[in-house]
Amino acid sequence: MSDRLPPEALDHWADALREHFDLAAEDVPIALILDLAKDVADGVARPAAPFSAFVAGLVAGRAGGTPQQVRDTVAEVSQLAAGWTA
């Protein structure tokens, strides 16, 4: 099994998650989360990307979890990563 997914496989996985957890498409913003992972991997370190995506989801969920709150939280994490110096 490869650790690389073609884009359509990622879409199928996202569809399965949405169906299983009764989520709308806007509840799972694939491109936004992938961009966040890239920003954190480039600005901080690759291993920080999944952890940061989890934290962004946790923070947005605690704030109410609307799509706008998710976008705002992701923007904050990306901004933090962009200015990160260890």
XYZ file of N, CA, C and O in Angstrom:
344
model
N 0.831 -1.181 0.000
C 0.000 0.000 0.000
C 0.880 1.251 0.000
O 1.814 1.364 0.774
N 0.556 2.183 -0.856
C 1.331 3.405 -0.968
C 0.833 4.453 0.017
O -0.341 4.501 0.361
N 1.739 5.306 0.475
C 1.325 6.393 1.357
C 0.927 7.625 0.548
O 0.638 8.666 1.094
N 0.887 7.514 -0.749
C 0.487 8.601 -1.643
C -0.914 8.310 -2.182
O -1.174 7.234 -2.689
N -1.778 9.276 -2.051
C -3.136 9.132 -2.556
C -3.335 10.013 -3.776
O -2.959 11.186 -3.751
N -3.936 9.467 -4.832
C -4.320 10.350 -5.932
C -5.460 11.242 -5.441
O -6.172 10.885 -4.491
N -5.630 12.415 -6.055
C -6.664 13.353 -5.577
C -8.050 12.732 -5.442
O -8.754 13.015 -4.474
N -8.424 11.872 -6.371
C -9.761 11.270 -6.281
C -9.893 10.337 -5.073
O -10.958 10.226 -4.476
N -8.807 9.707 -4.661
C -8.865 8.848 -3.472
C -9.045 9.703 -2.220
O -9.775 9.312 -1.304
N -8.410 10.857 -2.179
C -8.595 11.765 -1.065
C -10.048 12.239 -1.001
O -10.644 12.299 0.071
N -10.605 12.535 -2.150
C -12.018 12.935 -2.206
C -12.922 11.815 -1.699
O -13.880 12.071 -0.962
N -12.627 10.584 -2.082
C -13.440 9.441 -1.627
C -13.317 9.279 -0.104
O -14.295 8.975 0.577
N -12.113 9.450 0.420
C -11.902 9.342 1.864
C -12.674 10.452 2.579
O -13.331 10.211 3.583
N -12.603 11.679 2.068
C -13.346 12.786 2.665
C -14.849 12.518 2.617
O -15.566 12.776 3.593
N -15.335 11.986 1.505
C -16.756 11.640 1.393
C -17.147 10.594 2.438
O -18.205 10.684 3.054
N -16.272 9.612 2.646
C -16.559 8.566 3.636
C -16.616 9.148 5.045
O -17.500 8.798 5.840
N -15.687 10.054 5.355
C -15.707 10.701 6.668
C -16.965 11.545 6.848
O -17.602 11.504 7.903
N -17.311 12.302 5.820
C -18.521 13.130 5.895
C -19.750 12.275 6.141
O -20.594 12.599 6.977
N -19.847 11.191 5.386
C -21.008 10.310 5.537
C -21.032 9.666 6.920
O -22.063 9.655 7.595
N -19.915 9.157 7.356
C -19.854 8.462 8.644
C -20.201 9.377 9.816
O -20.872 8.962 10.755
N -19.720 10.635 9.741
C -19.927 11.563 10.851
C -21.026 12.590 10.577
O -21.182 13.537 11.339
N -21.768 12.382 9.497
C -22.885 13.266 9.134
C -22.422 14.715 9.036
O -22.958 15.610 9.696
N -21.418 14.952 8.203
C -20.849 16.277 8.013
C -21.198 16.809 6.626
O -21.309 16.049 5.674
N -21.307 18.110 6.530
C -21.520 18.772 5.246
C -20.161 19.011 4.584
O -19.115 18.985 5.244
N -20.188 19.279 3.295
C -18.939 19.522 2.561
C -18.147 20.668 3.173
O -16.924 20.595 3.293
N -18.837 21.741 3.579
C -18.121 22.882 4.155
C -17.546 22.589 5.536
O -16.711 23.331 6.038
N -17.959 21.483 6.142
C -17.403 21.080 7.433
C -16.016 20.455 7.288
O -15.290 20.340 8.281
N -15.667 20.047 6.083
C -14.390 19.377 5.837
C -13.693 20.079 4.668
O -13.692 19.590 3.547
N -13.097 21.252 4.939
C -12.460 22.034 3.867
C -11.075 21.488 3.515
O -10.058 21.923 4.062
N -11.066 20.532 2.610
C -9.825 19.822 2.278
C -8.705 20.781 1.883
O -7.610 20.719 2.437
N -8.958 21.654 0.927
C -7.904 22.551 0.440
C -7.378 23.445 1.565
O -6.170 23.672 1.666
N -8.274 23.941 2.402
C -7.869 24.802 3.514
C -6.940 24.065 4.470
O -5.896 24.597 4.882
N -7.284 22.840 4.808
C -6.469 22.057 5.743
C -5.139 21.655 5.110
O -4.098 21.677 5.770
N -5.158 21.317 3.821
C -3.899 20.985 3.154
C -2.987 22.206 3.073
O -1.761 22.093 3.249
N -3.566 23.385 2.832
C -2.772 24.610 2.818
C -2.189 24.895 4.202
O -1.042 25.323 4.327
N -2.995 24.663 5.235
C -2.499 24.834 6.607
C -1.315 23.904 6.856
O -0.281 24.329 7.392
N -1.456 22.656 6.469
C -0.374 21.685 6.677
C 0.896 22.126 5.951
O 2.004 22.030 6.496
N 0.754 22.638 4.734
C 1.907 23.130 3.977
C 2.546 24.317 4.685
O 3.766 24.376 4.832
N 1.716 25.270 5.128
C 2.250 26.451 5.808
C 3.033 26.070 7.060
O 4.116 26.603 7.308
N 2.488 25.157 7.833
C 3.160 24.747 9.073
C 4.411 23.926 8.757
O 5.464 24.130 9.367
N 4.312 23.025 7.796
C 5.478 22.219 7.431
C 6.618 23.100 6.934
O 7.781 22.881 7.284
N 6.281 24.127 6.149
C 7.310 25.034 5.628
C 7.824 26.003 6.689
O 9.003 26.327 6.720
N 6.925 26.482 7.556
C 7.301 27.508 8.512
C 7.830 26.995 9.832
O 8.590 27.687 10.508
N 7.435 25.794 10.204
C 7.834 25.245 11.507
C 8.626 23.965 11.282
O 9.843 23.950 11.376
N 7.932 22.889 10.989
C 8.554 21.594 10.695
C 7.467 20.654 10.206
O 6.306 20.769 10.623
N 7.834 19.744 9.350
C 6.853 18.813 8.785
C 6.046 18.069 9.855
O 4.828 17.970 9.745
N 6.678 17.536 10.907
C 5.894 16.818 11.915
C 4.892 17.699 12.657
O 3.956 17.197 13.276
N 5.072 19.013 12.602
C 4.147 19.919 13.284
C 2.836 20.089 12.519
O 1.852 20.572 13.087
N 2.791 19.688 11.259
C 1.609 19.915 10.425
C 0.359 19.173 10.914
O -0.683 19.807 11.120
N 0.390 17.859 11.127
C -0.842 17.192 11.572
C -1.273 17.633 12.969
O -2.464 17.817 13.239
N -0.311 17.847 13.839
C -0.622 18.305 15.184
C -1.281 19.686 15.139
O -2.258 19.953 15.841
N -0.753 20.556 14.289
C -1.315 21.903 14.164
C -2.713 21.877 13.572
O -3.579 22.663 13.975
N -2.948 20.981 12.619
C -4.298 20.845 12.049
C -5.272 20.373 13.136
O -6.413 20.856 13.217
N -4.840 19.464 13.978
C -5.676 19.010 15.085
C -5.989 20.165 16.030
O -7.139 20.373 16.425
N -4.969 20.940 16.383
C -5.166 22.070 17.293
C -6.123 23.091 16.668
O -7.015 23.607 17.350
N -5.964 23.363 15.387
C -6.865 24.301 14.711
C -8.309 23.810 14.792
O -9.224 24.587 15.078
N -8.526 22.531 14.563
C -9.868 21.970 14.667
C -10.415 22.043 16.080
O -11.593 22.357 16.289
N -9.570 21.761 17.040
C -9.980 21.813 18.442
C -10.386 23.235 18.834
O -11.445 23.457 19.424
N -9.554 24.195 18.486
C -9.834 25.598 18.823
C -11.104 26.073 18.114
O -11.970 26.702 18.730
N -11.221 25.779 16.829
C -12.422 26.191 16.085
C -13.668 25.521 16.653
O -14.722 26.158 16.780
N -13.564 24.259 17.014
C -14.699 23.547 17.603
C -15.129 24.155 18.920
O -16.325 24.328 19.181
N -14.168 24.511 19.737
C -14.497 25.131 21.031
C -15.117 26.514 20.847
O -15.865 26.976 21.694
N -14.806 27.171 19.733
C -15.361 28.495 19.450
C -16.755 28.399 18.831
O -17.405 29.406 18.651
N -17.188 27.205 18.499
C -18.507 27.019 17.910
C -18.493 26.166 16.657
O -19.497 25.604 16.270
N -17.359 26.105 15.996
C -17.175 25.194 14.881
C -17.813 25.577 13.564
O -17.956 24.730 12.686
N -18.190 26.841 13.391
C -18.762 27.229 12.102
C -17.666 27.237 11.043
O -16.471 27.345 11.370
N -18.036 27.138 9.778
C -17.011 27.216 8.728
C -16.164 28.488 8.828
O -14.956 28.441 8.606
N -16.762 29.605 9.193
C -15.995 30.847 9.323
C -15.006 30.757 10.485
O -13.869 31.224 10.384
N -15.422 30.152 11.588
C -14.514 29.998 12.725
C -13.349 29.086 12.363
O -12.215 29.309 12.802
N -13.616 28.071 11.551
C -12.535 27.194 11.086
C -11.566 27.999 10.231
O -10.346 27.950 10.439
N -12.088 28.763 9.270
C -11.213 29.568 8.410
C -10.398 30.572 9.228
O -9.198 30.747 8.990
N -11.041 31.219 10.189
C -10.329 32.197 11.022
C -9.222 31.543 11.835
O -8.110 32.079 11.928
N -9.515 30.399 12.416
C -8.513 29.705 13.233
C -7.361 29.211 12.375
O -6.191 29.349 12.748
N -7.670 28.666 11.211
C -6.623 28.209 10.296
C -5.749 29.385 9.885
O -4.515 29.266 9.841
N -6.344 30.523 9.621
C -5.569 31.712 9.252
C -4.630 32.117 10.389
O -3.471 32.482 10.143
N -5.109 32.042 11.615
C -4.260 32.388 12.768
C -3.079 31.433 12.887
O -1.945 31.865 13.142
N -3.337 30.135 12.724
C -2.251 29.152 12.828
C -1.249 29.358 11.690
O -0.033 29.329 11.908
N -1.750 29.604 10.480
C -0.853 29.843 9.345
C -0.003 31.086 9.562
O 1.194 31.094 9.261
N -0.611 32.132 10.099
C 0.123 33.362 10.377
C 1.200 33.118 11.434
O 2.329 33.611 11.310
N 0.859 32.381 12.451
C 1.840 32.044 13.498
C 3.009 31.259 12.891
O 4.171 31.525 13.195
N 2.686 30.307 12.017
C 3.727 29.484 11.392
C 4.628 30.333 10.485
O 5.836 30.116 10.443
N 4.024 31.290 9.797
C 4.792 32.129 8.883
C 5.848 32.959 9.622
O 6.925 33.221 9.091
N 5.554 33.353 10.824
C 6.497 34.147 11.599
C 7.306 33.348 12.602
O 8.011 33.931 13.430
N 7.212 32.045 12.548
C 7.828 31.206 13.557
C 9.350 31.204 13.456
O 9.931 31.054 12.395
N 9.983 31.413 14.588
C 11.425 31.219 14.718
C 11.642 30.448 16.004
O 11.133 30.825 17.055
N 12.345 29.353 15.891
C 12.564 28.487 17.055
C 13.599 29.058 17.979
O 14.477 29.758 17.614
